[in-house]
PDB file of C-alpha atoms and ligand atoms in Angstrom:
ATOM      1  CA  MET W   1      32.183  53.769 -28.671  1.00  0.00           C
ATOM      2  CA  VAL W   2      33.847  50.402 -28.434  1.00  0.00           C
ATOM      3  CA  LEU W   3      35.537  50.748 -25.082  1.00  0.00           C
ATOM      4  CA  GLN W   4      34.077  49.566 -21.779  1.00  0.00           C
ATOM      5  CA  VAL W   5      35.835  50.459 -18.545  1.00  0.00           C
ATOM      6  CA  TYR W   6      35.619  48.461 -15.305  1.00  0.00           C
ATOM      7  CA  PRO W   7      37.312  50.045 -12.273  1.00  0.00           C
ATOM      8  CA  VAL W   8      38.960  47.694  -9.782  1.00  0.00           C
ATOM      9  CA  LEU W   9      39.720  49.102  -6.340  1.00  0.00           C
ATOM     10  CA  CYS W  10      43.147  47.885  -5.190  1.00  0.00           C
ATOM     11  CA  ARG W  11      45.084  48.366  -1.941  1.00  0.00           C
ATOM     12  CA  ALA W  12      41.711  49.293  -0.499  1.00  0.00           C
ATOM     13  CA  GLY W  13      41.715  51.345   2.662  1.00  0.00           C
ATOM     14  CA  TYR W  14      45.374  52.349   2.607  1.00  0.00           C
ATOM     15  CA  MET W  15      46.321  53.493  -0.898  1.00  0.00           C
ATOM     16  CA  ASP W  16      42.968  53.196  -2.670  1.00  0.00           C
ATOM     17  CA  ASN W  17      44.358  52.663  -6.135  1.00  0.00           C
ATOM     18  CA  TYR W  18      42.142  52.200  -9.126  1.00  0.00           C
ATOM     19  CA  SER W  19      43.240  49.712 -11.721  1.00  0.00           C
ATOM     20  CA  TYR W  20      41.026  49.546 -14.792  1.00  0.00           C
ATOM     21  CA  ILE W  21      39.957  46.688 -17.007  1.00  0.00           C
ATOM     22  CA  LEU W  22      39.342  47.919 -20.549  1.00  0.00           C
ATOM     23  CA  THR W  23      37.454  45.803 -23.029  1.00  0.00           C
ATOM     24  CA  GLU W  24      37.252  46.623 -26.728  1.00  0.00           C
ATOM     25  CA  SER W  25      33.973  45.096 -27.869  1.00  0.00           C
ATOM     26  CA  LYS W  26      34.610  44.938 -31.632  1.00  0.00           C
ATOM     27  CA  SER W  27      37.821  42.962 -31.504  1.00  0.00           C
ATOM     28  CA  ASN W  28      37.166  41.346 -28.144  1.00  0.00           C
ATOM     29  CA  LEU W  29      40.416  42.633 -26.714  1.00  0.00           C
ATOM     30  CA  THR W  30      41.096  43.282 -23.062  1.00  0.00           C
ATOM     31  CA  ALA W  31      43.717  45.390 -21.323  1.00  0.00           C
ATOM     32  CA  VAL W  32      44.451  46.142 -17.692  1.00  0.00           C
ATOM     33  CA  LEU W  33      45.595  49.690 -16.995  1.00  0.00           C
ATOM     34  CA  ASP W  34      47.911  50.281 -14.019  1.00  0.00           C
ATOM     35  CA  PRO W  35      47.598  46.864 -12.373  1.00  0.00           C
ATOM     36  CA  SER W  36      48.210  47.585  -8.720  1.00  0.00           C
ATOM     37  CA  GLU W  37      47.313  44.373  -6.896  1.00  0.00           C
ATOM     38  CA  THR W  38      46.947  40.943  -8.458  1.00  0.00           C
ATOM     39  CA  GLU W  39      44.144  39.328  -6.434  1.00  0.00           C
ATOM     40  CA  PRO W  40      41.303  41.804  -6.987  1.00  0.00           C
ATOM     41  CA  ILE W  41      42.247  42.190 -10.655  1.00  0.00           C
ATOM     42  CA  VAL W  42      42.251  38.438 -11.316  1.00  0.00           C
ATOM     43  CA  ALA W  43      38.890  38.151  -9.539  1.00  0.00           C
ATOM     44  CA  ALA W  44      37.433  40.934 -11.699  1.00  0.00           C
ATOM     45  CA  LEU W  45      38.828  39.392 -14.898  1.00  0.00           C
ATOM     46  CA  GLN W  46      37.269  36.048 -13.946  1.00  0.00           C
ATOM     47  CA  HIS W  47      33.967  37.716 -13.154  1.00  0.00           C
ATOM     48  CA  LEU W  48      33.981  39.417 -16.570  1.00  0.00           C
ATOM     49  CA  LYS W  49      35.205  36.201 -18.217  1.00  0.00           C
ATOM     50  CA  VAL W  50      37.987  38.001 -20.076  1.00  0.00           C
ATOM     51  CA  THR W  51      41.742  37.627 -20.296  1.00  0.00           C
ATOM     52  CA  PRO W  52      44.075  40.554 -20.968  1.00  0.00           C
ATOM     53  CA  THR W  53      46.172  40.880 -24.094  1.00  0.00           C
ATOM     54  CA  TYR W  54      47.788  44.081 -22.872  1.00  0.00           C
ATOM     55  CA  ILE W  55      48.847  45.843 -19.711  1.00  0.00           C
ATOM     56  CA  PHE W  56      48.952  49.633 -20.017  1.00  0.00           C
ATOM     57  CA  ASN W  57      50.926  51.789 -17.569  1.00  0.00           C
ATOM     58  CA  THR W  58      50.655  55.542 -16.924  1.00  0.00           C
ATOM     59  CA  HIS W  59      53.916  55.697 -14.929  1.00  0.00           C
ATOM     60  CA  HIS W  60      56.447  53.489 -13.189  1.00  0.00           C
ATOM     61  CA  HIS W  61      55.394  53.790  -9.517  1.00  0.00           C
ATOM     62  CA  PHE W  62      54.986  50.389  -7.867  1.00  0.00           C
ATOM     63  CA  ASP W  63      51.348  50.974  -6.955  1.00  0.00           C
ATOM     64  CA  HIS W  64      50.609  51.177 -10.709  1.00  0.00           C
ATOM     65  CA  THR W  65      52.885  48.429 -12.002  1.00  0.00           C
ATOM     66  CA  ASP W  66      53.214  45.882  -9.206  1.00  0.00           C
ATOM     67  CA  SER W  67      51.109  43.257 -11.006  1.00  0.00           C
ATOM     68  CA  ASN W  68      52.670  43.693 -14.449  1.00  0.00           C
ATOM     69  CA  ARG W  69      54.759  40.544 -14.062  1.00  0.00           C
ATOM     70  CA  ASP W  70      51.974  38.481 -12.469  1.00  0.00           C
ATOM     71  CA  LEU W  71      49.555  39.275 -15.310  1.00  0.00           C
ATOM     72  CA  LYS W  72      52.243  38.496 -17.873  1.00  0.00           C
ATOM     73  CA  LYS W  73      52.810  35.133 -16.245  1.00  0.00           C
ATOM     74  CA  LEU W  74      49.114  34.312 -15.872  1.00  0.00           C
ATOM     75  CA  TYR W  75      47.857  35.506 -19.263  1.00  0.00           C
ATOM     76  CA  GLY W  76      50.863  36.192 -21.490  1.00  0.00           C
ATOM     77  CA  ALA W  77      49.794  39.840 -21.615  1.00  0.00           C
ATOM     78  CA  LYS W  78      52.226  42.400 -23.050  1.00  0.00           C
ATOM     79  CA  VAL W  79      53.251  45.447 -21.032  1.00  0.00           C
ATOM     80  CA  VAL W  80      52.774  48.675 -23.002  1.00  0.00           C
ATOM     81  CA  ALA W  81      54.321  51.833 -21.532  1.00  0.00           C
ATOM     82  CA  ASN W  82      56.251  54.997 -22.341  1.00  0.00           C
ATOM     83  CA  LYS W  83      59.372  53.935 -24.219  1.00  0.00           C
ATOM     84  CA  ASN W  84      61.239  56.862 -22.638  1.00  0.00           C
ATOM     85  CA  ASP W  85      60.672  55.292 -19.215  1.00  0.00           C
ATOM     86  CA  SER W  86      61.231  51.652 -20.174  1.00  0.00           C
ATOM     87  CA  PRO W  87      64.039  50.871 -17.669  1.00  0.00           C
ATOM     88  CA  ARG W  88      61.722  51.667 -14.777  1.00  0.00           C
ATOM     89  CA  ILE W  89      58.692  49.689 -16.020  1.00  0.00           C
ATOM     90  CA  PRO W  90      58.569  46.114 -14.654  1.00  0.00           C
ATOM     91  CA  GLY W  91      58.235  43.577 -17.482  1.00  0.00           C
ATOM     92  CA  PHE W  92      58.316  46.248 -20.209  1.00  0.00           C
ATOM     93  CA  ASP W  93      57.458  44.865 -23.698  1.00  0.00           C
ATOM     94  CA  ILE W  94      56.075  47.494 -26.087  1.00  0.00           C
ATOM     95  CA  GLY W  95      57.021  51.175 -26.172  1.00  0.00           C
ATOM     96  CA  VAL W  96      54.576  53.970 -26.905  1.00  0.00           C
ATOM     97  CA  GLU W  97      55.670  57.518 -27.591  1.00  0.00           C
ATOM     98  CA  PRO W  98      54.161  60.807 -26.494  1.00  0.00           C
ATOM     99  CA  GLY W  99      52.486  62.476 -29.472  1.00  0.00           C
ATOM    100  CA  LYS W 100      51.861  59.106 -31.115  1.00  0.00           C
ATOM    101  CA  THR W 101      48.994  56.627 -30.937  1.00  0.00           C
ATOM    102  CA  PHE W 102      48.534  53.000 -29.980  1.00  0.00           C
ATOM    103  CA  ASP W 103      45.942  50.805 -31.693  1.00  0.00           C
ATOM    104  CA  PHE W 104      43.790  48.917 -29.236  1.00  0.00           C
ATOM    105  CA  GLY W 105      41.633  46.862 -31.592  1.00  0.00           C
ATOM    106  CA  GLN W 106      39.266  49.251 -33.361  1.00  0.00           C
ATOM    107  CA  THR W 107      40.036  52.185 -31.120  1.00  0.00           C
ATOM    108  CA  LYS W 108      43.122  54.336 -30.698  1.00  0.00           C
ATOM    109  CA  ALA W 109      44.887  55.607 -27.638  1.00  0.00           C
ATOM    110  CA  HIS W 110      46.612  58.959 -27.948  1.00  0.00           C
ATOM    111  CA  ILE W 111      49.708  59.096 -25.766  1.00  0.00           C
ATOM    112  CA  ILE W 112      50.193  62.455 -24.054  1.00  0.00           C
ATOM    113  CA  ASP W 113      53.276  63.330 -22.008  1.00  0.00           C
ATOM    114  CA  VAL W 114      52.454  64.874 -18.628  1.00  0.00           C
ATOM    115  CA  SER W 115      55.855  64.634 -16.923  1.00  0.00           C
ATOM    116  CA  ALA W 116      55.586  66.191 -13.437  1.00  0.00           C
ATOM    117  CA  HIS W 117      54.389  63.604 -10.897  1.00  0.00           C
ATOM    118  CA  THR W 118      57.131  61.508 -12.476  1.00  0.00           C
ATOM    119  CA  GLN W 119      59.240  62.159 -15.559  1.00  0.00           C
ATOM    120  CA  GLY W 120      57.702  60.023 -18.292  1.00  0.00           C
ATOM    121  CA  HIS W 121      54.167  59.959 -16.879  1.00  0.00           C
ATOM    122  CA  ILE W 122      51.688  59.642 -19.750  1.00  0.00           C
ATOM    123  CA  LEU W 123      47.952  59.994 -20.269  1.00  0.00           C
ATOM    124  CA  TRP W 124      46.074  57.315 -22.143  1.00  0.00           C
ATOM    125  CA  TYR W 125      43.479  59.289 -24.106  1.00  0.00           C
ATOM    126  CA  PHE W 126      40.861  57.552 -26.261  1.00  0.00           C
ATOM    127  CA  PRO W 127      39.271  60.396 -28.282  1.00  0.00           C
ATOM    128  CA  GLN W 128      36.729  58.190 -30.112  1.00  0.00           C
ATOM    129  CA  ASP W 129      35.434  56.923 -26.794  1.00  0.00           C
ATOM    130  CA  LYS W 130      35.846  60.266 -25.004  1.00  0.00           C
ATOM    131  CA  ILE W 131      37.788  58.681 -22.164  1.00  0.00           C
ATOM    132  CA  VAL W 132      41.119  59.625 -20.583  1.00  0.00           C
ATOM    133  CA  PHE W 133      43.115  57.799 -17.920  1.00  0.00           C
ATOM    134  CA  THR W 134      45.003  60.349 -15.874  1.00  0.00           C
ATOM    135  CA  GLY W 135      47.037  58.128 -13.511  1.00  0.00           C
ATOM    136  CA  ASP W 136      48.587  60.201 -10.716  1.00  0.00           C
ATOM    137  CA  THR W 137      48.381  63.508 -12.603  1.00  0.00           C
ATOM    138  CA  LEU W 138      44.708  64.433 -12.167  1.00  0.00           C
ATOM    139  CA  PHE W 139      42.516  63.116  -9.339  1.00  0.00           C
ATOM    140  CA  ASN W 140      38.991  64.120  -8.389  1.00  0.00           C
ATOM    141  CA  LEU W 141      39.303  67.610  -6.847  1.00  0.00           C
ATOM    142  CA  CYS W 142      43.110  67.387  -6.602  1.00  0.00           C
ATOM    143  CA  ILE W 143      46.330  66.430  -8.393  1.00  0.00           C
ATOM    144  CA  GLY W 144      49.273  64.113  -7.845  1.00  0.00           C
ATOM    145  CA  GLY W 145      52.360  65.028  -5.852  1.00  0.00           C
ATOM    146  CA  LEU W 146      55.408  66.552  -7.489  1.00  0.00           C
ATOM    147  CA  PHE W 147      57.847  63.670  -7.066  1.00  0.00           C
ATOM    148  CA  GLU W 148      60.018  64.376 -10.091  1.00  0.00           C
ATOM    149  CA  GLY W 149      58.732  67.644 -11.515  1.00  0.00           C
ATOM    150  CA  THR W 150      58.174  71.319 -10.827  1.00  0.00           C
ATOM    151  CA  THR W 151      54.977  73.324 -10.432  1.00  0.00           C
ATOM    152  CA  THR W 152      55.678  74.754 -13.891  1.00  0.00           C
ATOM    153  CA  GLU W 153      55.766  71.249 -15.360  1.00  0.00           C
ATOM    154  CA  MET W 154      52.577  70.248 -13.557  1.00  0.00           C
ATOM    155  CA  PHE W 155      50.832  73.395 -14.751  1.00  0.00           C
ATOM    156  CA  ALA W 156      51.879  72.583 -18.333  1.00  0.00           C
ATOM    157  CA  ALA W 157      50.609  69.016 -17.888  1.00  0.00           C
ATOM    158  CA  LEU W 158      47.239  70.231 -16.616  1.00  0.00           C
ATOM    159  CA  GLN W 159      46.947  72.633 -19.552  1.00  0.00           C
ATOM    160  CA  LYS W 160      47.058  69.607 -21.844  1.00  0.00           C
ATOM    161  CA  ILE W 161      44.146  68.093 -19.932  1.00  0.00           C
ATOM    162  CA  ARG W 162      42.253  71.410 -19.983  1.00  0.00           C
ATOM    163  CA  GLN W 163      42.519  71.424 -23.768  1.00  0.00           C
ATOM    164  CA  LEU W 164      40.651  68.128 -24.123  1.00  0.00           C
ATOM    165  CA  PRO W 165      36.898  68.340 -24.876  1.00  0.00           C
ATOM    166  CA  GLU W 166      34.669  69.071 -21.877  1.00  0.00           C
ATOM    167  CA  ASP W 167      32.620  65.910 -22.334  1.00  0.00           C
ATOM    168  CA  VAL W 168      35.638  63.612 -22.032  1.00  0.00           C
ATOM    169  CA  LEU W 169      35.331  61.409 -18.939  1.00  0.00           C
ATOM    170  CA  PHE W 170      38.431  61.017 -16.801  1.00  0.00           C
ATOM    171  CA  TYR W 171      39.511  58.020 -14.745  1.00  0.00           C
ATOM    172  CA  PRO W 172      42.141  58.732 -12.056  1.00  0.00           C
ATOM    173  CA  GLY W 173      44.683  56.439 -10.419  1.00  0.00           C
ATOM    174  CA  HIS W 174      43.394  56.793  -6.854  1.00  0.00           C
ATOM    175  CA  GLU W 175      40.204  57.430  -4.905  1.00  0.00           C
ATOM    176  CA  TYR W 176      41.125  60.700  -3.196  1.00  0.00           C
ATOM    177  CA  THR W 177      37.887  62.661  -3.567  1.00  0.00           C
ATOM    178  CA  LEU W 178      36.812  63.058   0.055  1.00  0.00           C
ATOM    179  CA  PRO W 179      40.283  63.816   1.483  1.00  0.00           C
ATOM    180  CA  SER W 180      40.444  66.645  -1.099  1.00  0.00           C
ATOM    181  CA  ALA W 181      36.940  67.992  -0.450  1.00  0.00           C
ATOM    182  CA  ASN W 182      37.835  70.707   2.086  1.00  0.00           C
ATOM    183  CA  PHE W 183      40.687  72.055   0.019  1.00  0.00           C
ATOM    184  CA  ALA W 184      38.398  72.242  -3.022  1.00  0.00           C
ATOM    185  CA  LEU W 185      35.675  73.994  -1.025  1.00  0.00           C
ATOM    186  CA  ASN W 186      38.114  76.506   0.468  1.00  0.00           C
ATOM    187  CA  ASN W 187      39.412  77.349  -3.005  1.00  0.00           C
ATOM    188  CA  ALA W 188      36.123  77.258  -4.880  1.00  0.00           C
ATOM    189  CA  SER W 189      34.835  79.961  -7.182  1.00  0.00           C
ATOM    190  CA  ASP W 190      31.370  78.391  -7.062  1.00  0.00           C
ATOM    191  CA  SER W 191      30.999  76.530  -3.775  1.00  0.00           C
ATOM    192  CA  LYS W 192      27.491  75.335  -4.714  1.00  0.00           C
ATOM    193  CA  GLU W 193      28.897  73.377  -7.594  1.00  0.00           C
ATOM    194  CA  VAL W 194      31.670  71.885  -5.446  1.00  0.00           C
ATOM    195  CA  MET W 195      29.164  70.974  -2.729  1.00  0.00           C
ATOM    196  CA  ALA W 196      27.036  69.127  -5.282  1.00  0.00           C
ATOM    197  CA  TYR W 197      30.160  67.323  -6.506  1.00  0.00           C
ATOM    198  CA  ILE W 198      31.027  66.246  -2.941  1.00  0.00           C
ATOM    199  CA  GLN W 199      27.460  65.181  -2.187  1.00  0.00           C
ATOM    200  CA  ARG W 200      27.371  62.982  -5.277  1.00  0.00           C
ATOM    201  CA  ALA W 201      30.789  61.559  -4.375  1.00  0.00           C
ATOM    202  CA  LYS W 202      29.580  60.614  -0.893  1.00  0.00           C
ATOM    203  CA  GLU W 203      26.541  58.863  -2.341  1.00  0.00           C
ATOM    204  CA  ARG W 204      28.656  56.914  -4.808  1.00  0.00           C
ATOM    205  CA  LEU W 205      31.198  55.858  -2.180  1.00  0.00           C
ATOM    206  CA  GLN W 206      28.448  54.768   0.213  1.00  0.00           C
ATOM    207  CA  GLN W 207      27.297  52.384  -2.513  1.00  0.00           C
ATOM    208  CA  HIS W 208      30.902  51.177  -2.920  1.00  0.00           C
ATOM    209  CA  LEU W 209      31.069  52.807  -6.344  1.00  0.00           C
ATOM    210  CA  PRO W 210      34.008  54.903  -7.540  1.00  0.00           C
ATOM    211  CA  VAL W 211      33.443  58.640  -7.858  1.00  0.00           C
ATOM    212  CA  ALA W 212      34.912  58.375 -11.379  1.00  0.00           C
ATOM    213  CA  PRO W 213      34.176  59.013 -14.100  1.00  0.00           C
ATOM    214  CA  ILE W 214      33.577  62.747 -14.065  1.00  0.00           C
ATOM    215  CA  ALA W 215      33.428  64.903 -17.211  1.00  0.00           C
ATOM    216  CA  LEU W 216      36.412  67.232 -17.597  1.00  0.00           C
ATOM    217  CA  GLY W 217      34.012  70.166 -17.969  1.00  0.00           C
ATOM    218  CA  ILE W 218      32.755  69.607 -14.415  1.00  0.00           C
ATOM    219  CA  GLU W 219      36.237  68.922 -13.069  1.00  0.00           C
ATOM    220  CA  LYS W 220      37.490  72.197 -14.574  1.00  0.00           C
ATOM    221  CA  LYS W 221      34.899  74.087 -12.545  1.00  0.00           C
ATOM    222  CA  CYS W 222      35.407  72.229  -9.246  1.00  0.00           C
ATOM    223  CA  ASN W 223      39.085  71.224  -9.089  1.00  0.00           C
ATOM    224  CA  PRO W 224      41.113  74.300  -8.009  1.00  0.00           C
ATOM    225  CA  TYR W 225      44.285  73.024  -9.692  1.00  0.00           C
ATOM    226  CA  LEU W 226      42.557  72.371 -12.993  1.00  0.00           C
ATOM    227  CA  ARG W 227      40.638  75.638 -12.812  1.00  0.00           C
ATOM    228  CA  ALA W 228      43.817  77.720 -12.417  1.00  0.00           C
ATOM    229  CA  ASP W 229      44.336  79.421 -15.771  1.00  0.00           C
ATOM    230  CA  THR W 230      47.717  81.037 -15.143  1.00  0.00           C
ATOM    231  CA  LEU W 231      50.930  79.700 -13.654  1.00  0.00           C
ATOM    232  CA  GLU W 232      50.694  82.437 -11.024  1.00  0.00           C
ATOM    233  CA  ASN W 233      47.226  81.359  -9.875  1.00  0.00           C
ATOM    234  CA  PHE W 234      48.319  77.732  -9.954  1.00  0.00           C
ATOM    235  CA  THR W 235      51.444  78.390  -7.852  1.00  0.00           C
ATOM    236  CA  LYS W 236      49.354  80.207  -5.225  1.00  0.00           C
ATOM    237  CA  LEU W 237      47.604  76.910  -4.467  1.00  0.00           C
ATOM    238  CA  PHE W 238      50.874  75.494  -3.101  1.00  0.00           C
ATOM    239  CA  ARG W 239      51.297  78.208  -0.465  1.00  0.00           C
TER     240      ARG W 239
HETATM  241 FE1   FE E 301      52.400  57.646  -8.618  1.00  0.00          FE
HETATM  242 ZN1   ZN E 302      49.806  56.082  -7.354  1.00  0.00          ZN
END
């Protein structure tokens, strides 16, 4: 385990994005994943006394890439994103490819294509550290909207997440837990488990802490979209 993750709430109160500062302790490298808003990220970097070498993006949407250029200018950081989506990534520098890996110091990110929310959306999965960044594909108790994909594509994307080990912790692109709570409860197989999830989420948010990270094993039980094991069951959730 060489990766530390520091969530930074951005666009607080209206979009509630999470950007993440990743530090790799062995090589002393820092990256910012999905930089949404410059001010809070710069403040967090200063607080941690680190400067980013890389900017990682999950997808091109502005609320995940808006500070790419600012962080490049301030720190000379390089933007690393899906090479198949390079024209839509502001300040694009280094391409990564689904199915391949990216070396972040002593650890490795596995790049997984989850095209559905957008075409070219990727997961940043760090198997050694048991961490995955899910962007706008998987949120706590819900999933991202289908802007550029079909339910079939989203189902396929979620199957890739379901196949990851249960003890992998996931970090989503937004804080959407409480707005999704009723839907999750209404579609629960075990409402006790979902109620415990929501209770914990409320306690965390009251302390101004993110609900993330949650282990995929727990999310699989509580998130109706991730629990759906057939395309038919998944599609029913959209009716
Ligand atoms: Fe998005
Ligand atoms: Zn977003």
